[in-house]
Coordinates of C-alpha atoms in Angstrom, one line a residue:
X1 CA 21.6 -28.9 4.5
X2 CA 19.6 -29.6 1.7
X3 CA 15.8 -30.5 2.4
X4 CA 12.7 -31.6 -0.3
X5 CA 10.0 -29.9 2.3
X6 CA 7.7 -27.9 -0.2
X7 CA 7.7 -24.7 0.9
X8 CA 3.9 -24.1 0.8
X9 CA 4.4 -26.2 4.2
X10 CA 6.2 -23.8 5.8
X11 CA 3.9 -20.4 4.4
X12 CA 2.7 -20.2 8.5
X13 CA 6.2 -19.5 9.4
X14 CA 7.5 -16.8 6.5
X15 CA 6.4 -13.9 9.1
X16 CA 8.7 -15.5 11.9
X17 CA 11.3 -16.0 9.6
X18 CA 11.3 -12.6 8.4
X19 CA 11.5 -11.0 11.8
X20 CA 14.5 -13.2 12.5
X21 CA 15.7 -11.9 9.7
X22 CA 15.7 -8.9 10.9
X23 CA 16.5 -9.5 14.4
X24 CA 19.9 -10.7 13.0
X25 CA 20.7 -7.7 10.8
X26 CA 19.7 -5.6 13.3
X27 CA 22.9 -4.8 15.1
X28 CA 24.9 -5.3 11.5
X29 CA 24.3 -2.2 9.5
X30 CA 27.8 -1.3 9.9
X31 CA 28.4 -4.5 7.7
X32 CA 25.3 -4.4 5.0
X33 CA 25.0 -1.6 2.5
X34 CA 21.9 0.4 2.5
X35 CA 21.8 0.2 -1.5
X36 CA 19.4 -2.3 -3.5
X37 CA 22.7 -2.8 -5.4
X38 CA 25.5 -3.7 -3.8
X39 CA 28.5 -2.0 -6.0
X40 CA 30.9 -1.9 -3.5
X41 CA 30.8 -5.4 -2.8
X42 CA 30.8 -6.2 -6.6
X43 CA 33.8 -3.7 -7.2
X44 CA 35.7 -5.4 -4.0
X45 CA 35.5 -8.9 -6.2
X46 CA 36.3 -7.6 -8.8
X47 CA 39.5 -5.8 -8.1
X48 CA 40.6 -9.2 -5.9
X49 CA 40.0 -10.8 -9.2
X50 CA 41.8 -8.7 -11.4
X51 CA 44.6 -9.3 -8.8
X52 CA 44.1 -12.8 -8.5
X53 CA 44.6 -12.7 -12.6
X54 CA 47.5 -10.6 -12.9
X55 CA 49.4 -12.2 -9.8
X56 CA 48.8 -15.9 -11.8
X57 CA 51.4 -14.6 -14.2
X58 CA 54.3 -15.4 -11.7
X59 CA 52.0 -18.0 -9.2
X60 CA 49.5 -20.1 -10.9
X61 CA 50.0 -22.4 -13.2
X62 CA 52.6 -20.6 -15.5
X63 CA 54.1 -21.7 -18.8
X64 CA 57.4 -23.8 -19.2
X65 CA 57.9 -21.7 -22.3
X66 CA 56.1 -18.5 -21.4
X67 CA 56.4 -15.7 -24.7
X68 CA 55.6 -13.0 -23.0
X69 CA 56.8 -13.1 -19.7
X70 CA 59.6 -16.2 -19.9
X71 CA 62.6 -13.6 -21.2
X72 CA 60.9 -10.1 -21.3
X73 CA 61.3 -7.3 -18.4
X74 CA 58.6 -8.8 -16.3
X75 CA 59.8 -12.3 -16.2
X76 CA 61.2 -11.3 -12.2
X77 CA 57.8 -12.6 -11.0
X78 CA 58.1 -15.6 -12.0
X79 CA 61.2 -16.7 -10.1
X80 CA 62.4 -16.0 -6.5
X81 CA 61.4 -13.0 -4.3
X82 CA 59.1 -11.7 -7.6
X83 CA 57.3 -15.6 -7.4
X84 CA 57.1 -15.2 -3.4
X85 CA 55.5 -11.6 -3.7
X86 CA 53.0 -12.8 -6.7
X87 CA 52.1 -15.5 -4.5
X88 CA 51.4 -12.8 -1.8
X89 CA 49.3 -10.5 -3.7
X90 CA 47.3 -13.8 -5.3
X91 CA 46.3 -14.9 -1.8
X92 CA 45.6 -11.1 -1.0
X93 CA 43.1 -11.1 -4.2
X94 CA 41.5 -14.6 -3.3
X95 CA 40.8 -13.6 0.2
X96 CA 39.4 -10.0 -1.6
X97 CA 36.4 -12.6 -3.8
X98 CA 35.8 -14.5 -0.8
X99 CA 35.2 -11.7 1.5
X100 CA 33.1 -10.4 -1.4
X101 CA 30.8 -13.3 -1.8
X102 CA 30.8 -13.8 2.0
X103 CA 29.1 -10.1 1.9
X104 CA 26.8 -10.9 -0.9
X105 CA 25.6 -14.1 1.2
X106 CA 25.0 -11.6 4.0
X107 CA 22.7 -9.4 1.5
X108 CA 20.9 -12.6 -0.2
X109 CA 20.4 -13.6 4.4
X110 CA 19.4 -10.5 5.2
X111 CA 16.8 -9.9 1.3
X112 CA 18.5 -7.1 0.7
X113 CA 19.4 -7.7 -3.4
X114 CA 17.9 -10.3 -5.6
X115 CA 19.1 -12.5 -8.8
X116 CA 20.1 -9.6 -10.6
X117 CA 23.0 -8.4 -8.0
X118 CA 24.5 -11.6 -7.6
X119 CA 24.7 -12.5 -11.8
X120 CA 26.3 -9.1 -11.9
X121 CA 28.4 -9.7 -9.0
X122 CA 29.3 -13.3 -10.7
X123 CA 29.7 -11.6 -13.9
X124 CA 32.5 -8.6 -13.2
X125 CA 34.2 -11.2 -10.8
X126 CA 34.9 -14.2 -14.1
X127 CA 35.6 -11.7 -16.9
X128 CA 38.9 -11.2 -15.4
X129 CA 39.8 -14.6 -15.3
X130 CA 39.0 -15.2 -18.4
X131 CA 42.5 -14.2 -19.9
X132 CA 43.9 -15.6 -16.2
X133 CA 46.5 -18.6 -16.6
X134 CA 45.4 -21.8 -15.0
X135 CA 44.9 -21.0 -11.2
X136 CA 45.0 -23.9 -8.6
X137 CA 45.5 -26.9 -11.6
X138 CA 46.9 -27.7 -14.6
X139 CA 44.2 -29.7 -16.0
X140 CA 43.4 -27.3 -19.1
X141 CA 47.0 -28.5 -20.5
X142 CA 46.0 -31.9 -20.4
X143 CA 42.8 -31.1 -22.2
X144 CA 44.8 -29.0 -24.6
X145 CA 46.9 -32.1 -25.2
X146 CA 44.4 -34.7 -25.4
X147 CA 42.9 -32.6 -28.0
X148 CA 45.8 -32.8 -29.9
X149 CA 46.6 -36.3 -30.2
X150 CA 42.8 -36.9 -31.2
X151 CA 43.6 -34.7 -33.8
X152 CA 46.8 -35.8 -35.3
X153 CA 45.5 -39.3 -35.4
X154 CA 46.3 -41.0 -31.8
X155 CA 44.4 -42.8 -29.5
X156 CA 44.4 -40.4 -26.2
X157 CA 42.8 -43.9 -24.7
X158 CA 45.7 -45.6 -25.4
X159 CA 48.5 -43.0 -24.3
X160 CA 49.2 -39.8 -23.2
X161 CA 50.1 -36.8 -24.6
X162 CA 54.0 -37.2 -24.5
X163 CA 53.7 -39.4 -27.6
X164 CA 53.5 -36.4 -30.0
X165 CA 56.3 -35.2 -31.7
X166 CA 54.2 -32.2 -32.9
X167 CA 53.0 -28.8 -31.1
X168 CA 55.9 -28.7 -28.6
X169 CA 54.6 -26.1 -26.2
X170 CA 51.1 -27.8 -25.5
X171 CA 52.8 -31.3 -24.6
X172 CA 55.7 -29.5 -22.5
X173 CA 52.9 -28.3 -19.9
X174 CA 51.1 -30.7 -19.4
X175 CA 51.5 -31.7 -15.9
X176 CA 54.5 -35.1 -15.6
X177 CA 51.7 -37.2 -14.0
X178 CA 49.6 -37.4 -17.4
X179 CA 52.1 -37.7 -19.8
X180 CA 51.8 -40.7 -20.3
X181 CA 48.6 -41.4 -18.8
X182 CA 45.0 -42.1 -20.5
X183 CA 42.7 -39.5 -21.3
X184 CA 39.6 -40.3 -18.6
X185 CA 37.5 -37.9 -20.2
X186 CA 34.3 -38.4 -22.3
X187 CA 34.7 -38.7 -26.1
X188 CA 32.6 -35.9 -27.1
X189 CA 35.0 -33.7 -24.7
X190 CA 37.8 -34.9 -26.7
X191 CA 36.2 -33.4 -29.6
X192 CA 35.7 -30.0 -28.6
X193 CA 39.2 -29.9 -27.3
X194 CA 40.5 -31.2 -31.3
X195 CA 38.8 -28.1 -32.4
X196 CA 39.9 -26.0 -29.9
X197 CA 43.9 -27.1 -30.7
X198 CA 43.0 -27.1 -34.3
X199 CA 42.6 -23.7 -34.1
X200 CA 44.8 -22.4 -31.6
X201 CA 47.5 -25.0 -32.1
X202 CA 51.0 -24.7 -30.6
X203 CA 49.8 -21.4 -28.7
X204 CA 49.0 -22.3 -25.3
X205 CA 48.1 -19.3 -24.0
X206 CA 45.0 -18.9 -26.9
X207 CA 44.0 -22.4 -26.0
X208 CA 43.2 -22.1 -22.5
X209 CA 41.3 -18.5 -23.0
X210 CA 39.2 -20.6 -25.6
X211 CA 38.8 -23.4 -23.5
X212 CA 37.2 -21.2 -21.1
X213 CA 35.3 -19.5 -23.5
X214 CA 33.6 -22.9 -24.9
X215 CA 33.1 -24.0 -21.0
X216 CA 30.9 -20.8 -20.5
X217 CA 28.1 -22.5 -22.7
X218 CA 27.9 -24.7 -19.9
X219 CA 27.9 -21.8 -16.8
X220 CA 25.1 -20.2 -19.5
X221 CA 23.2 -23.5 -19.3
X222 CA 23.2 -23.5 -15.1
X223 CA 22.1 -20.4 -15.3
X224 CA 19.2 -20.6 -17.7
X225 CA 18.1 -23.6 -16.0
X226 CA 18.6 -23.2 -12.5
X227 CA 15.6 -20.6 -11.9
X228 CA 13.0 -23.1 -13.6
X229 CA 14.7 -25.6 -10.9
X230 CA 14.2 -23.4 -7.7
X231 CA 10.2 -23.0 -9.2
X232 CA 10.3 -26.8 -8.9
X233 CA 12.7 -27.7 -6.3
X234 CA 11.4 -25.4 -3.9
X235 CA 14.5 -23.0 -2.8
X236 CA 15.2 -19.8 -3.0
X237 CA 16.6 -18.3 -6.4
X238 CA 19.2 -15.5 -4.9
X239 CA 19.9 -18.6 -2.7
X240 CA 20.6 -20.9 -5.2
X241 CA 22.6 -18.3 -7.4
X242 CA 24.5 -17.3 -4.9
X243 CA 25.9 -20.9 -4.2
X244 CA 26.0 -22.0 -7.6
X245 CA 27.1 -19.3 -9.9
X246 CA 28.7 -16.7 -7.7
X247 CA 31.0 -19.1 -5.4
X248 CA 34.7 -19.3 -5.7
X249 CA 34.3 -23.0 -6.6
X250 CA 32.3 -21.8 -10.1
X251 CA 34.6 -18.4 -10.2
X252 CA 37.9 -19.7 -9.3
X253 CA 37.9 -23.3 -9.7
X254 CA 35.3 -24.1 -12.9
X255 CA 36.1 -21.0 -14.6
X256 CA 39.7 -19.9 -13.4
X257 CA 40.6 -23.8 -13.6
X258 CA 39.0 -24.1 -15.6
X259 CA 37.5 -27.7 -15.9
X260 CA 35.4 -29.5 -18.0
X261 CA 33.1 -30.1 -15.2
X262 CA 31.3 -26.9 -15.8
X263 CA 30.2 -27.8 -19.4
X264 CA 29.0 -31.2 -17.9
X265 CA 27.0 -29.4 -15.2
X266 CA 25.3 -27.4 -17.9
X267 CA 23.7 -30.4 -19.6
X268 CA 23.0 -32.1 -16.1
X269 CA 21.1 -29.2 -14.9
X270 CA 19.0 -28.3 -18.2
X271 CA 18.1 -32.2 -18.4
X272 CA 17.3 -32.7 -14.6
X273 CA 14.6 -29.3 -15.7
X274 CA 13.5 -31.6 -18.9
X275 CA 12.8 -34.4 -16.6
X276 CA 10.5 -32.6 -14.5
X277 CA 8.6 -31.0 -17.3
X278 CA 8.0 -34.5 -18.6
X279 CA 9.7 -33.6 -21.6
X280 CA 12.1 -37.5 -20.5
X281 CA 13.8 -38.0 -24.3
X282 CA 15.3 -34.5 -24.1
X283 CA 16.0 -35.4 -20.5
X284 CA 18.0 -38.5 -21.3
X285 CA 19.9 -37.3 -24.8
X286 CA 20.9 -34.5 -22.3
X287 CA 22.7 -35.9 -19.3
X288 CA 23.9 -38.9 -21.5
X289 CA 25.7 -35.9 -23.7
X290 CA 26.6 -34.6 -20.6
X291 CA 28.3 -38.4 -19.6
X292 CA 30.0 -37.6 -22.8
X293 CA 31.7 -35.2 -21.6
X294 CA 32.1 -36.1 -17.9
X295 CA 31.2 -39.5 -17.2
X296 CA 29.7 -38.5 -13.5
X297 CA 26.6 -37.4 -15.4
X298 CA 25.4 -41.3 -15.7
X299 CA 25.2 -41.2 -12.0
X300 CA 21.7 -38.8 -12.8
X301 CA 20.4 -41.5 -15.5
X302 CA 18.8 -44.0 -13.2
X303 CA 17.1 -41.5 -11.1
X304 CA 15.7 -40.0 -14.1
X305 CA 13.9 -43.3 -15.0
X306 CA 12.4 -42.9 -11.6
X307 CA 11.1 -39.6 -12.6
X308 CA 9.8 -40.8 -15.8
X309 CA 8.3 -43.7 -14.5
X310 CA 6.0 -41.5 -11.9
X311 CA 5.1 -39.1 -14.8
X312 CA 3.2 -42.1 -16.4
X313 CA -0.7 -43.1 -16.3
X314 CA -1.7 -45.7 -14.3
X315 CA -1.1 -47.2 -10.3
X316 CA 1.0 -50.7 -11.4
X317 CA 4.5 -48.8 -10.2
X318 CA 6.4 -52.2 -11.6
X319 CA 4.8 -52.1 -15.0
X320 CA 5.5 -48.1 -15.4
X321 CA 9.3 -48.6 -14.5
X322 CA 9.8 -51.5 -17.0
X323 CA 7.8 -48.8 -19.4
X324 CA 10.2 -45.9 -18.7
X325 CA 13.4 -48.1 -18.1
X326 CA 13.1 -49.6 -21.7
X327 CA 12.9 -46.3 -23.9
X328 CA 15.7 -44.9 -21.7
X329 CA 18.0 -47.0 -22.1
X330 CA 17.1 -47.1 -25.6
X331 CA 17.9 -43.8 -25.9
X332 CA 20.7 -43.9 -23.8
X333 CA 22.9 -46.7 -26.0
X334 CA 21.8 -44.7 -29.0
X335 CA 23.3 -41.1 -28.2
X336 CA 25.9 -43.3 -26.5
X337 CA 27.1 -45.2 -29.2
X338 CA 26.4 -42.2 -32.1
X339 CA 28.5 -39.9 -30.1
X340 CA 31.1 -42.2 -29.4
X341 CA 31.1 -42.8 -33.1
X342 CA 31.2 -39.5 -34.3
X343 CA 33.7 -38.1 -31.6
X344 CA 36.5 -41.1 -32.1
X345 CA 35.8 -41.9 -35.7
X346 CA 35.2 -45.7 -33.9
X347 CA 33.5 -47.3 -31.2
X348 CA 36.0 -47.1 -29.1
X349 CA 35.5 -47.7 -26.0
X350 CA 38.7 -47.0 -24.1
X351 CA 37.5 -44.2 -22.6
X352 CA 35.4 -46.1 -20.1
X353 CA 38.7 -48.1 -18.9
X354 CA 40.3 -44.7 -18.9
X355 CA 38.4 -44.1 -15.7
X356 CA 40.6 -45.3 -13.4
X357 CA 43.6 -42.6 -14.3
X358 CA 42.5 -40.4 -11.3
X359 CA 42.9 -42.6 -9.3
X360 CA 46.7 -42.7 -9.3
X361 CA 46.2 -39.3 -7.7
X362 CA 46.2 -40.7 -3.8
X363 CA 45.6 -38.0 -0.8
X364 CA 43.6 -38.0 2.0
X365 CA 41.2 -35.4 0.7
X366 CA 39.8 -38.6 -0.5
X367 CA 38.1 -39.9 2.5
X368 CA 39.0 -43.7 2.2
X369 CA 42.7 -43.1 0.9
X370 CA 43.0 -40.9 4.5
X371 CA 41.3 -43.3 6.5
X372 CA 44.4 -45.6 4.6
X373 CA 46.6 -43.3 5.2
X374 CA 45.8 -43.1 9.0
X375 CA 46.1 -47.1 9.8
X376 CA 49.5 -47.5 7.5
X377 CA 50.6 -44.4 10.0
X378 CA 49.7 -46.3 13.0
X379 CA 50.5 -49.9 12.0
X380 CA 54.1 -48.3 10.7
X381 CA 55.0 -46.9 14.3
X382 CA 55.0 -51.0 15.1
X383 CA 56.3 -52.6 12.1
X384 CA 57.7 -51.1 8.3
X385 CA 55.4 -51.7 5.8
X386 CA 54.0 -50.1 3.0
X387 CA 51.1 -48.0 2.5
X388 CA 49.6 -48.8 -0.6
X389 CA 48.1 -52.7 0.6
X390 CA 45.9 -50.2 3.1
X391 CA 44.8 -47.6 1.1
X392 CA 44.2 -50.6 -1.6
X393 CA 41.7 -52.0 0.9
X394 CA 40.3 -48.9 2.0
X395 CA 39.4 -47.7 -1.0
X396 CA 37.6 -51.2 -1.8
X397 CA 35.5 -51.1 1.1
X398 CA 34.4 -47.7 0.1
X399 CA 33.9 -48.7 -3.3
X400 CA 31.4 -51.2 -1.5
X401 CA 30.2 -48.7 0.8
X402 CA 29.0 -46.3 -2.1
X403 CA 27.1 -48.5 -4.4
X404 CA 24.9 -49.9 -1.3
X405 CA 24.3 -46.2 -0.4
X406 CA 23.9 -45.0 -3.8
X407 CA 21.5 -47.9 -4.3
X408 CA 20.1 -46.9 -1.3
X409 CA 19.1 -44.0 -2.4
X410 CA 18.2 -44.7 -5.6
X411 CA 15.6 -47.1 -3.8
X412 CA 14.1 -44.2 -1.5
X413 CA 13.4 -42.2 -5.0
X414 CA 11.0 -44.2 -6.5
X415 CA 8.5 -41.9 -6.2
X416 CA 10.0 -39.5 -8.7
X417 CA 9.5 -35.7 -8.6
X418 CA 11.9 -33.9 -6.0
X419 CA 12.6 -36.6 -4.3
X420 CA 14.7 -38.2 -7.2
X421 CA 16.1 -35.0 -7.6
X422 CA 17.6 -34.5 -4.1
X423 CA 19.0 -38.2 -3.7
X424 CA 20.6 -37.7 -7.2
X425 CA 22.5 -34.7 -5.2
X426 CA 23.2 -37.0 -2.4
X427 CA 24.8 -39.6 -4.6
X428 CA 27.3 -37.2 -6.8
X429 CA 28.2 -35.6 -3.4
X430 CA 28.8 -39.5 -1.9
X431 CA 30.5 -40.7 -5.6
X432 CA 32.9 -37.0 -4.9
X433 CA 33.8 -37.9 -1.7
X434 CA 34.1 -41.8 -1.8
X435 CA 35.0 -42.7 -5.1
X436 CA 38.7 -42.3 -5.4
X437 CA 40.1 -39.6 -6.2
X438 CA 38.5 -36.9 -4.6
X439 CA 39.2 -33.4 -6.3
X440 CA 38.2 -29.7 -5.1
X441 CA 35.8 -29.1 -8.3
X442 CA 34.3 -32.3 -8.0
X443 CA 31.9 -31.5 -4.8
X444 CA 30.1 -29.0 -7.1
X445 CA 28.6 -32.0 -9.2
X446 CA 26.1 -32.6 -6.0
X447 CA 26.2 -28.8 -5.0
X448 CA 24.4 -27.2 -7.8
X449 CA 21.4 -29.6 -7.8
X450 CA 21.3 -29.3 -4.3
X451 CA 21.5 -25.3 -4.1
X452 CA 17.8 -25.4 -5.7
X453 CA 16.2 -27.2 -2.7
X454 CA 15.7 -24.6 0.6
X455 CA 18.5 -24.3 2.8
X456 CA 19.1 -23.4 6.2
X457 CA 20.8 -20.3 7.5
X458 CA 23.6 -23.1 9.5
X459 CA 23.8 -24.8 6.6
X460 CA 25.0 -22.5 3.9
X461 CA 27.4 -21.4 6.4
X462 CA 28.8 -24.6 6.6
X463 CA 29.3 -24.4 3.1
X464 CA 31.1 -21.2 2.5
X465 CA 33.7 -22.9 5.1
X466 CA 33.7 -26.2 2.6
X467 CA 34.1 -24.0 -0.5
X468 CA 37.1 -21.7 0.9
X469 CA 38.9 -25.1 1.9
X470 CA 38.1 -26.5 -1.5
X471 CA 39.9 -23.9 -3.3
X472 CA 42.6 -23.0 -0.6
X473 CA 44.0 -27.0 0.0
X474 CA 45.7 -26.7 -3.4
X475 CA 48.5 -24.2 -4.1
X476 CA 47.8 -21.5 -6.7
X477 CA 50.4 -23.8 -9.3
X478 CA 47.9 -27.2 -9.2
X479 CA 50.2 -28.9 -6.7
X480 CA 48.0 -29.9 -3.9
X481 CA 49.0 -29.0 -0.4
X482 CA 47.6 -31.5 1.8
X483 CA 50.3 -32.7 3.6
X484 CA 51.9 -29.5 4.6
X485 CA 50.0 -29.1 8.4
X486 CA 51.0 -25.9 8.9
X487 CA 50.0 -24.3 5.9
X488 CA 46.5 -26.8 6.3
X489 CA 46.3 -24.9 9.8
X490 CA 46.0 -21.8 8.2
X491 CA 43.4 -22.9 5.3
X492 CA 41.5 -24.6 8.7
X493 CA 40.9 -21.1 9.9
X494 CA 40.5 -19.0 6.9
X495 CA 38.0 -21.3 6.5
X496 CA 36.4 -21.1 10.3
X497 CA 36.3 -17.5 9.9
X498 CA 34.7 -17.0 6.6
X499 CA 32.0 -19.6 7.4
X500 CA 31.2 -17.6 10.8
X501 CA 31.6 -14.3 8.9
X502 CA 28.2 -15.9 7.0
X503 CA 26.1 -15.4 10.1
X504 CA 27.9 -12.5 12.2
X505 CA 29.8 -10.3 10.7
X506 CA 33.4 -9.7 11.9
X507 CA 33.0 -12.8 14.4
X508 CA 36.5 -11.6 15.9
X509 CA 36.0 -8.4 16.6
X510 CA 38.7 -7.4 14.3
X511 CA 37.3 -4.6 12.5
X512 CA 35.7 -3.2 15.3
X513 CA 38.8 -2.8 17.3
X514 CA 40.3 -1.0 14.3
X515 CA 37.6 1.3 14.3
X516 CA 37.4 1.7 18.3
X517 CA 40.7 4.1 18.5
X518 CA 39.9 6.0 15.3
X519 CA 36.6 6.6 16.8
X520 CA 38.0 7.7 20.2
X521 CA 40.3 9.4 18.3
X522 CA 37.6 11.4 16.7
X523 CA 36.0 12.1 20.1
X524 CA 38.9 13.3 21.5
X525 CA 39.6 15.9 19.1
X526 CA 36.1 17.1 19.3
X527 CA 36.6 18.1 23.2
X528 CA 37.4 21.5 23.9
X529 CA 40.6 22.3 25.3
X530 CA 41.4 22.4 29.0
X531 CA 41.7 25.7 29.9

């Protein structure tokens, strides 16, 4: 995992670490390319995500009323055998940009390419997605929609989208479960998603290429800021862009989605930077923008007043909190209540009571709803009750359970500096996981601060298998498939194999048995003739 330890401490140890190094790529050359640049890893991502864009037509998250494939000569791949076969090939290209950023891992491992290869690599494996529909949600159609009631006059705080008797095709694809359902987004999000509809209006399919066009502000904001991070934070850059920017859960889930996560991020990450360069009022206009959009972001506030505090003059620890608390949460109820004002037309704050709409989405991806889930089972082999009284209680416990911890660890950062930084990455990861609902895209809230600290080689292997089953537990269309075991068996070992494939390449054998008969093969016809 994660660690603060400033790498200074560890300069005795570089020359053993880079002979392990290469000790471990030693017998691998069949699996790393020679090159600086890795093209043929970059073009393998790319052409699985030009697959995984043009198989979405018929298997993501299609249209009700699709104009150009919904009557036209194509429109077989979107129904029966065609659906079954675009499914197919979408896997195939999904499995194509893993493989490719497993490889790319292997390089970063092994110091074989830098930055510059990976924002490439990250690069040629969005663009195609960019004109993608929706892949593994639906969630832009309920922006899209949310959008459009803010901009025809409704409350999206009040309702949901299925109140508008205008733009047909936007409020026809948004997913049943939020029809009627509260927007739980940040004001300032609905804005940007008004203007979007105002100019895209009833055309769907411009809308979500827009969205994901305004969202890339916020991938351009992790990037700019996540190098001045590593300086600070102690990691590795290549590391860090690797598992921030070039992962399928950026590429295929934040982009692909895409979700408004990704914009949040962006202002997290450029404030956390702020914070450290004691440049605090940026810092806290920043993430509380970023709330704005996302409400996670406040998680980051209290920390930063940690961080602010230990920037100031002066050993009485009490007296510079109270002097760092004040001004930030002075700042904070201004750009809170101007951009509440300015997005809504009110101070409305219906928004914050709009939080609880996830959680109406119940699975056991969400840690407390399965451990729920697991006593109803067991109690209802005895006697039939219903499951909802213990997911209820579940879920309350671990409402408990996260604000000791993330008090907890709030506490153990009162010295400020990195310290702050990694138990703010600790706490989104715990609000992800505990906090009900738990969604794929929301682990990256803790992973992108956390991919500027130093990682272990174990460690980021662990996470390539986490990321792959993040993206794979929901089926291509949104619909999550959690509770189908068999097709969970196979998204347990996909996952397996690509986290082993991190530190030995081809862990199976599999390739090398494929190459084993061509190569005797080869032998064989090299051998001269029995006479």
């Amino acid at each position: 995992m994660a660690t603060t330890t400033d790498p200074a401490a560890e300069a005795g140890s570089s020359t053993k670490r880079a002979a392990d190094a290469s000790t471990a790529s030693a017998g691998t050359d069949d699996f790393l390319v020679p090159s600086r640049f890795p093209y043929r890893t970059i073009a393998m991502g790319a052409l699985g995500s030009t697959l995984l864009m043009l198989a979405a037509l018929g298997a993501g998250g299609i249209l009700i009323r699709d104009p150009v494939l919904g009557h036209g000569p194509l429109s077989w791949i979107r129904f029966g055998h065609g659906r079954a076969l675009a499914t197919a090939f979408l896997y195939v290209g999904f499995a194509m940009i893993v493989w490719a950023w497993v490889r790319l891992g292997r390089y970063v491992l092994a110091n074989r390419i830098g930055t510059k290869a990976i924002l490439v690599a990250a690069a040629c494996w969005i663009t195609p997605l960019l004109v993608s529909p929706p892949l593994f949600t639906r969630d832009v159609f309920s922006y899209l929609g949310q959008g459009a009631q803010l901009l025809y006059g409704h409350d999206p705080y009040s309702y949901g989208p299925a109140e508008l008797d205008v733009l047909p095709d936007v409020v026809a694809n948004v997913h049943e479960l939020w029809q009627t359902t509260p927007a739980p987004y940040g004001p300032l999000f609905l804005l940007i998603a008004k203007a979007i509809v105002s100019v895209t209006g009833n055309n769907v399919i411009a809308g979500v290429v827009v969205t994901r066009l305004v969202l890339l502000v916020g991938l351009a904001g992790m990037v700019w800021a996540l190098p001045r991070l590593v300086g600070k934070l102690g990691g590795k850059l290549p590391v860090t862009m690797w598992l921030a920017v070039a992962s399928p859960m950026t590429v295929i889930h934040l982009v692909g989605g895409p979700h408004n996560d990704l914009l949040m991020l962006g202002f997290l990450t450029i404030g956390v930077l702020a914070a450290l360069e004691r440049k605090h009022v940026i810092a806290v206009i920043l993430v509380t923008i970023g709330m704005l959009i996302k409400p996670t972001a406040a998680v980051a506030l209290p920390f930063l007043v940690w961080v602010w505090a230990n920037h100031l003059p002066g050993e009485n620890k009490l007296g510079n909190f109270v002097r760092a608390l004040v001004p930030a949460v002075g700042l904070f109820g201004a750009v809170f209540v101007t951009g509440t004002w300015v997005s809504l037309g009110s101070f409305n704050l219906g928004w914050v009571t709009g939080l609880s709409a996830p959680g109406l989405i119940s699975n056991w991806m969400n840690f407390p709803t399965g451990i729920g889930e697991l006593f109803y089972t067991l109690v209802n082999l005895v006697v039939d009750v219903k499951s909802s009284p213990f997911v209820t209680v579940a879920r309350g416990l671990a409402w408990i359970a996260l604000a000791v911890f993330a008090v907890r660890q709030w506490w153990k950062a009162r010295d400020g500096g990195n310290e702050a930084v990694f138990r703010m990455a600790v706490t989104l990861l715990a609000v992800a996981i505990l906090a009900p609902p738990t969604l794929p895209w929301y682990l990256t809230w803790g992973f992108v601060l956390a991919s500027t600290f130093r990682w272990e080689r174990k460690h980021l292997s662990i996470v390539v298998g986490v990321a792959v089953a993040l993206v794979l537990v929901y089926y291509p269309t949104g619909e999550q498939g959690l509770y189908d075991w068999w097709f969970m068996a196979g998204v347990l070992a996909a996952s397996l194999y690509a986290a082993a494939s991190l530190l030995r390449p081809d862990p199976l054998g599999l390739i090398q048995a494929w190459r084993r008969p061509k190569t005797e093969e080869k032998a064989a016809e090299k051998a001269p003739a029995e006479s």
